[in-house]
PDB file of C-alpha atoms in Angstrom:
ATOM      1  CA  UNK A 187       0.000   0.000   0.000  1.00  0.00           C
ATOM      2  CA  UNK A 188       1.382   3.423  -0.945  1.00  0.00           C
ATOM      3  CA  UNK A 189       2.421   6.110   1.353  1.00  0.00           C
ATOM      4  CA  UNK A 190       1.306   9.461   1.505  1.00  0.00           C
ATOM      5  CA  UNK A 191       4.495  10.751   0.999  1.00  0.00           C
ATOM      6  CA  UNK A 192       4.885   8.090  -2.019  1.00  0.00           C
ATOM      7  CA  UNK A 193       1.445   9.815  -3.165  1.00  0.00           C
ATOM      8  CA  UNK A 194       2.686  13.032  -2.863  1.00  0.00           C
ATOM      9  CA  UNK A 195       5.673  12.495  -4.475  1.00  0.00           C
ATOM     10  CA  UNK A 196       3.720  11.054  -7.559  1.00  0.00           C
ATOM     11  CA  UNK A 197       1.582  13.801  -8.045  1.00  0.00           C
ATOM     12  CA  UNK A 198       4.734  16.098  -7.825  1.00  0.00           C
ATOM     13  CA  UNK A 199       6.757  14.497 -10.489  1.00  0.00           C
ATOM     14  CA  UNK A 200       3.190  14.212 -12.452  1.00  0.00           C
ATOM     15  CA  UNK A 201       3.094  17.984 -12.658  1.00  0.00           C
ATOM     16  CA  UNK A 202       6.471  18.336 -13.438  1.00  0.00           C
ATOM     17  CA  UNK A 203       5.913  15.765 -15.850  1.00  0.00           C
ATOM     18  CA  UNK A 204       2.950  17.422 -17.566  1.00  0.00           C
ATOM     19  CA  UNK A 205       4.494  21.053 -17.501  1.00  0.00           C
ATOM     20  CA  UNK A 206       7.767  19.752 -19.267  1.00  0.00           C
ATOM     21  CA  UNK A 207       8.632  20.235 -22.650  1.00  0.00           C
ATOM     22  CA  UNK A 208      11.253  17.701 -22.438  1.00  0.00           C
ATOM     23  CA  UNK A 209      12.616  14.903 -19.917  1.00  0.00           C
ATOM     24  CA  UNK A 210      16.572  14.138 -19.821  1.00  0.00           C
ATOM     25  CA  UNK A 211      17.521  11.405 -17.841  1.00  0.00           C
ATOM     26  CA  UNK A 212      20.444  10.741 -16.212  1.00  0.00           C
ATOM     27  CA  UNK A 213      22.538   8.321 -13.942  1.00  0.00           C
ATOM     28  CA  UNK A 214      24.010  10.543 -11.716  1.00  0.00           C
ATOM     29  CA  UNK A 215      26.059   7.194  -9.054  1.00  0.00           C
ATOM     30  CA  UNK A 216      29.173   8.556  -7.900  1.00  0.00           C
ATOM     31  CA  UNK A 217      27.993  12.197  -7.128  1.00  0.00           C
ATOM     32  CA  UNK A 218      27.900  13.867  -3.647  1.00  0.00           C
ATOM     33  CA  UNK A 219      24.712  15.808  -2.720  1.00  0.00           C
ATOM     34  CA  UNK A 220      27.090  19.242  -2.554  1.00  0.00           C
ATOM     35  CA  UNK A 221      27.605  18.465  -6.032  1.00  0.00           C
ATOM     36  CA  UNK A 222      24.011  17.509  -7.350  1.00  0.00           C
ATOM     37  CA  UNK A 223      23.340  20.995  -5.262  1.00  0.00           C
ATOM     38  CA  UNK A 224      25.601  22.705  -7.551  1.00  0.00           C
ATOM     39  CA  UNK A 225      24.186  21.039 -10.927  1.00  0.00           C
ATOM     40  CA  UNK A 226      20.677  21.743  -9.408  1.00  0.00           C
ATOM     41  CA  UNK A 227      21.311  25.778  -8.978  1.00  0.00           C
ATOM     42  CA  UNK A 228      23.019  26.051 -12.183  1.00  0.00           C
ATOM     43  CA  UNK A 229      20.212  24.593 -13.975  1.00  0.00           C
ATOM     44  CA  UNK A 230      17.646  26.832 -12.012  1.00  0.00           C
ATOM     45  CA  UNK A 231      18.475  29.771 -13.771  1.00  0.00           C
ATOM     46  CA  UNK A 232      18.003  27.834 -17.187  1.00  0.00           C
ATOM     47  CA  UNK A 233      14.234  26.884 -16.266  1.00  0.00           C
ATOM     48  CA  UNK A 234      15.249  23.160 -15.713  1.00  0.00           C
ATOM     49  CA  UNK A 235      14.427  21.215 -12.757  1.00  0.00           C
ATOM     50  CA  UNK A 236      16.492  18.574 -11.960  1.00  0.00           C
ATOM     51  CA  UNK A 237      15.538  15.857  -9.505  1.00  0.00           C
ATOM     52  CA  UNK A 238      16.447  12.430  -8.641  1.00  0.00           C
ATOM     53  CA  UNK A 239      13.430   9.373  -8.474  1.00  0.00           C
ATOM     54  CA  UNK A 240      12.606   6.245  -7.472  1.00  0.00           C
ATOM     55  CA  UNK A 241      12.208   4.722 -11.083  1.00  0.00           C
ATOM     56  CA  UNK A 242       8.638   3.345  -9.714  1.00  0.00           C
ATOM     57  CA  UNK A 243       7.415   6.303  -8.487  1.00  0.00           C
ATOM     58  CA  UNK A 244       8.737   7.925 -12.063  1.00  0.00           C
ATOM     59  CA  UNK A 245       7.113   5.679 -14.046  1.00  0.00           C
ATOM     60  CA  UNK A 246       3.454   5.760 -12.317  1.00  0.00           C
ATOM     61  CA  UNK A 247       4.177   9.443 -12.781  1.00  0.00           C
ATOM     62  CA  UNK A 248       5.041   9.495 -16.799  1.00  0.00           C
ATOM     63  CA  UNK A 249       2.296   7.254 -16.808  1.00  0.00           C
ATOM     64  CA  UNK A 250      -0.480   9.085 -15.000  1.00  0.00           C
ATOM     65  CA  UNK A 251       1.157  12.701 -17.107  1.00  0.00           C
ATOM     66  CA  UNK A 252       0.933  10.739 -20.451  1.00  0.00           C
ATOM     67  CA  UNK A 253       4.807  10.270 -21.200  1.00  0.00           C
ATOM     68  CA  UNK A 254       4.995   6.548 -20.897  1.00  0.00           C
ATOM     69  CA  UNK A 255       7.946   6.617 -22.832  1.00  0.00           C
ATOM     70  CA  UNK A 256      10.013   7.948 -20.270  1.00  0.00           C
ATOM     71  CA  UNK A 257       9.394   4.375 -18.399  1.00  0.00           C
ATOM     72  CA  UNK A 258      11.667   2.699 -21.075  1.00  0.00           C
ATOM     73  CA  UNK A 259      14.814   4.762 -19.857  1.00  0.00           C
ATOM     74  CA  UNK A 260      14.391   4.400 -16.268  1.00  0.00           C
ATOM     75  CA  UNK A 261      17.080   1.877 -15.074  1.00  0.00           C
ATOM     76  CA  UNK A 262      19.610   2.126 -12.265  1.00  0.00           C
ATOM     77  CA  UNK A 263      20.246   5.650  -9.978  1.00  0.00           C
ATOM     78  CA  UNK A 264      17.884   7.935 -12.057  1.00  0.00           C
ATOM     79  CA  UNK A 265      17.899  12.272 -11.953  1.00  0.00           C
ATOM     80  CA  UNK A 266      15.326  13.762 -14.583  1.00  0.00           C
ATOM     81  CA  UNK A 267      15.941  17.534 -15.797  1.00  0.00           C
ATOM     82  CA  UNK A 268      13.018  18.739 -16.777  1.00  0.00           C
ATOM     83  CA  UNK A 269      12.681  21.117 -18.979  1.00  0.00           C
ATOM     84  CA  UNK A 270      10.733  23.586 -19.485  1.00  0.00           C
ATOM     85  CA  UNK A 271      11.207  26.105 -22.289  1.00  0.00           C
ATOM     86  CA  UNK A 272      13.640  25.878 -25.483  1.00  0.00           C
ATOM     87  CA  UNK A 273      14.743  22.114 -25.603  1.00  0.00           C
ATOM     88  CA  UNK A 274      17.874  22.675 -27.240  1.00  0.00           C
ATOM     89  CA  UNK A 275      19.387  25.074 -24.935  1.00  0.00           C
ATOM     90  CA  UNK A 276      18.079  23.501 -22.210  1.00  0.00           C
ATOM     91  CA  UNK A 277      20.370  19.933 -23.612  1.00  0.00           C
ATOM     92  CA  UNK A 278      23.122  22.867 -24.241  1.00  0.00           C
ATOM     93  CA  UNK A 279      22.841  23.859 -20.612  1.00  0.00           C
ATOM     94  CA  UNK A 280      22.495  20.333 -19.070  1.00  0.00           C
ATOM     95  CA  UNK A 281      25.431  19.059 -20.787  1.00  0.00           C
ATOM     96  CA  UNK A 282      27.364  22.150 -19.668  1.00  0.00           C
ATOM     97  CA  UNK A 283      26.480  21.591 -16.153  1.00  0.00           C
ATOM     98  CA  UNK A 284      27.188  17.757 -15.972  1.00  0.00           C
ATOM     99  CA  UNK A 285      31.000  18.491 -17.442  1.00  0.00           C
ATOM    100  CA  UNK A 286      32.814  18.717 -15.021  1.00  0.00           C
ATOM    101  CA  UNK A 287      30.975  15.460 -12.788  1.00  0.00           C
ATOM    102  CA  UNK A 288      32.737  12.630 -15.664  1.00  0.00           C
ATOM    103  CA  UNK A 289      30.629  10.151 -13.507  1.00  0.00           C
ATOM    104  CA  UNK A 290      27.322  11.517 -14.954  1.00  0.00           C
ATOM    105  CA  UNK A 291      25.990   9.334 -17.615  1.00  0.00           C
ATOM    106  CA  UNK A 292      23.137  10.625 -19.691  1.00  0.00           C
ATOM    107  CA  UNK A 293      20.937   8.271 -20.646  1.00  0.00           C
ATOM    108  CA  UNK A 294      18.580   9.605 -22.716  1.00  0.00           C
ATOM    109  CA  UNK A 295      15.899  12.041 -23.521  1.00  0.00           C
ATOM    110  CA  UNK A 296      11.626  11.863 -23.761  1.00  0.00           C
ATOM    111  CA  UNK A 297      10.817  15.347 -26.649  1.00  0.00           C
ATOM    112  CA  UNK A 298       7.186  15.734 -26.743  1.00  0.00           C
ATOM    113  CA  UNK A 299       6.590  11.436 -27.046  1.00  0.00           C
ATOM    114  CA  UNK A 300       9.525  10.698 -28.930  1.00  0.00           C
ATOM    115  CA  UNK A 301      12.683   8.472 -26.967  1.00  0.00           C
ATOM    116  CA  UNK A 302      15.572   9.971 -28.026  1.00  0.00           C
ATOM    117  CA  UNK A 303      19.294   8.383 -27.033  1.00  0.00           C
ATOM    118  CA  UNK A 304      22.318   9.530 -25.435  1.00  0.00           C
ATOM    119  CA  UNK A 305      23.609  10.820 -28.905  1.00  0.00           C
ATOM    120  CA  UNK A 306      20.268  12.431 -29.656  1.00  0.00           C
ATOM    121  CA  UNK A 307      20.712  14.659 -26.989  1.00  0.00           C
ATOM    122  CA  UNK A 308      24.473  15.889 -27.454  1.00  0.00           C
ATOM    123  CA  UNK A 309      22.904  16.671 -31.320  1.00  0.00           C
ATOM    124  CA  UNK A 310      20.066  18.576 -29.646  1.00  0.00           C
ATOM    125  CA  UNK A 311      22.217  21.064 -27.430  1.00  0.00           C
ATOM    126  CA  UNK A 312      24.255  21.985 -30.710  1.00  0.00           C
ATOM    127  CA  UNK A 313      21.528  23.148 -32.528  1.00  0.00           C
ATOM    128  CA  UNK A 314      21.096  26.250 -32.726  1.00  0.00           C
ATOM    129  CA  UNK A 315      18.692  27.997 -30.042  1.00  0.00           C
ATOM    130  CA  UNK A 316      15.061  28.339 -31.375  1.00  0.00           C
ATOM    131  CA  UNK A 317      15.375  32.252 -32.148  1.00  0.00           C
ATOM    132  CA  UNK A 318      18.003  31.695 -34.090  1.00  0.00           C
ATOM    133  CA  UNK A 319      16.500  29.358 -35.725  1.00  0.00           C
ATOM    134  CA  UNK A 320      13.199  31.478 -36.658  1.00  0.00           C
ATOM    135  CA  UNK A 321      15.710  34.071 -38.123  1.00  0.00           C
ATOM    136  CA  UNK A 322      17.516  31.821 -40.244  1.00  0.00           C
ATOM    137  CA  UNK A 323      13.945  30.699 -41.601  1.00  0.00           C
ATOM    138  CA  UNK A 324      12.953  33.993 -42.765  1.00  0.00           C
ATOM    139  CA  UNK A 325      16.004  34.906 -43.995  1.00  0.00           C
ATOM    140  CA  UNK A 326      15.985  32.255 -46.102  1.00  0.00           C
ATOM    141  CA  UNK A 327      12.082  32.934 -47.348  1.00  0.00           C
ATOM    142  CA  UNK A 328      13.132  36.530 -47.337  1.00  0.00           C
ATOM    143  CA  UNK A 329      15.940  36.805 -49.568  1.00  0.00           C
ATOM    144  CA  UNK A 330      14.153  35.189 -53.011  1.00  0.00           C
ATOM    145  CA  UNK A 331      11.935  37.505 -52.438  1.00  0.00           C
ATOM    146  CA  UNK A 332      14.353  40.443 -52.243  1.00  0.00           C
ATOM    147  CA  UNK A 333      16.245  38.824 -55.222  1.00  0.00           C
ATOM    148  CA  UNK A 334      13.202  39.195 -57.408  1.00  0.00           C
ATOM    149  CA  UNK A 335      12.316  42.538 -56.217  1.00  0.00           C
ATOM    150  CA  UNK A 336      15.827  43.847 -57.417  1.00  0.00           C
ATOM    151  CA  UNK A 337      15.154  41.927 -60.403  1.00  0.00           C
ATOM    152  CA  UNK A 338      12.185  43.601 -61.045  1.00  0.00           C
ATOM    153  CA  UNK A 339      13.389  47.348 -60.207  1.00  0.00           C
ATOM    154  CA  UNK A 340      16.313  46.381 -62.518  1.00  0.00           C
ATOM    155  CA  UNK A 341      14.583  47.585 -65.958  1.00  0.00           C
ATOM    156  CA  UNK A 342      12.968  50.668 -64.282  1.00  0.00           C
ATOM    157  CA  UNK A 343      16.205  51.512 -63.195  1.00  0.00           C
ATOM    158  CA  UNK A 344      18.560  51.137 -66.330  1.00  0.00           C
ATOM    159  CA  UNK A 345      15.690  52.667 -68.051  1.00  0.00           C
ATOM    160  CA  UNK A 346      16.335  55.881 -65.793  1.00  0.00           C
ATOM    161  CA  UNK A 347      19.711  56.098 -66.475  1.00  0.00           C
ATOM    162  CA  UNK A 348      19.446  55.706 -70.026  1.00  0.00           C
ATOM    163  CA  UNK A 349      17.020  58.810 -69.868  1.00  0.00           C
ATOM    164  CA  UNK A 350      19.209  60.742 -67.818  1.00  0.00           C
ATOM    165  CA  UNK A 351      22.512  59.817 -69.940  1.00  0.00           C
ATOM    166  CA  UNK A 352      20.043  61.053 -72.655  1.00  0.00           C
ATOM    167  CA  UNK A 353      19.088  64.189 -71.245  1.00  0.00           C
ATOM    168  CA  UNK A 354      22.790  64.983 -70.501  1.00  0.00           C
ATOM    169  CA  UNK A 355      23.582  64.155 -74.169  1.00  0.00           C
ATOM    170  CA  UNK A 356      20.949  66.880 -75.173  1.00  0.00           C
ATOM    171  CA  UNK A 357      22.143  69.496 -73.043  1.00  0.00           C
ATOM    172  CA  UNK A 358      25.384  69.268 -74.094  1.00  0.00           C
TER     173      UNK A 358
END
């Protein structure tokens, strides 16, 4: 029979869960709790939580917030980051802060429904953040666009300078 602390617990990691735009998950064995403190605060001020779970408890969670696929990469000493905000720098930022702790093993990555591996995730954080991204879009549907506009003006303009090299010629 579940605790009320297990139940609490659940319904915490369900809202996390269901607020997330992304789930990384981790093995974190070999850290201290000073230094899952320090990954914790550095990921704060990146919008990602970052907590370690009782794979059970996790999995009843992902469950009850729709993610089952989380349960598949839920094995050994778990952490989730959850993220919440731009996925890519989020990976970017995650990475950063598990650097300098070697013993940190990613494991994998839940994106909307999709399971994404270890290597998924390193691609992820070096994309490009989702601004940028947006920018390079319409600067790419922008400058056709501009191409054909000078093509257009083209005519008018050597037309004007004809005239005017014309005009000149008259004067003279």
């Amino acid at each position: 029979m579940a605790t009320e602390a297990k139940r609490e617990t659940v319904a915490e990691l369900t809202e996390e869960a269901r607020s997330s735009s992304a789930m990384i998950v981790s093995e974190y064995r070999g850290l201290k709790v000073s230094e899952l403190g320090a990954i914790r605060r550095s990921l704060r001020q990146q919008n990602v939580t970052y907590h370690v779970v009782k794979n059970r408890l996790m999995k009843i969670a992902a469950r009850e917030a729709g993610a089952e696929a989380l349960g598949i990469l839920l094995e050994g000493p778990t952490a989730v980051a959850f993220i919440k905000g731009d996925e890519g720098s989020a990976a970017k930022a995650i990475l950063d802060a598990f650097r300098p702790y070697r013993v940190i093993k990613v494991t994998g990555a839940v994106i909307g429904d999709q399971v994404v591996n270890a290597d998924g995730v390193v691609r992820l954080s070096q994309l490009p953040g989702r601004d940028v991204l947006r920018a390079q879009v319409a600067g790419a549907i922008a400058a056709p666009m501009a191409t054909m506009a000078g093509l257009f003006d083209a005519p008018l303009r050597d037309m004007a300078g004809l005239v005017g090299a014309l005009a000149e010629k008259q004067s003279a």
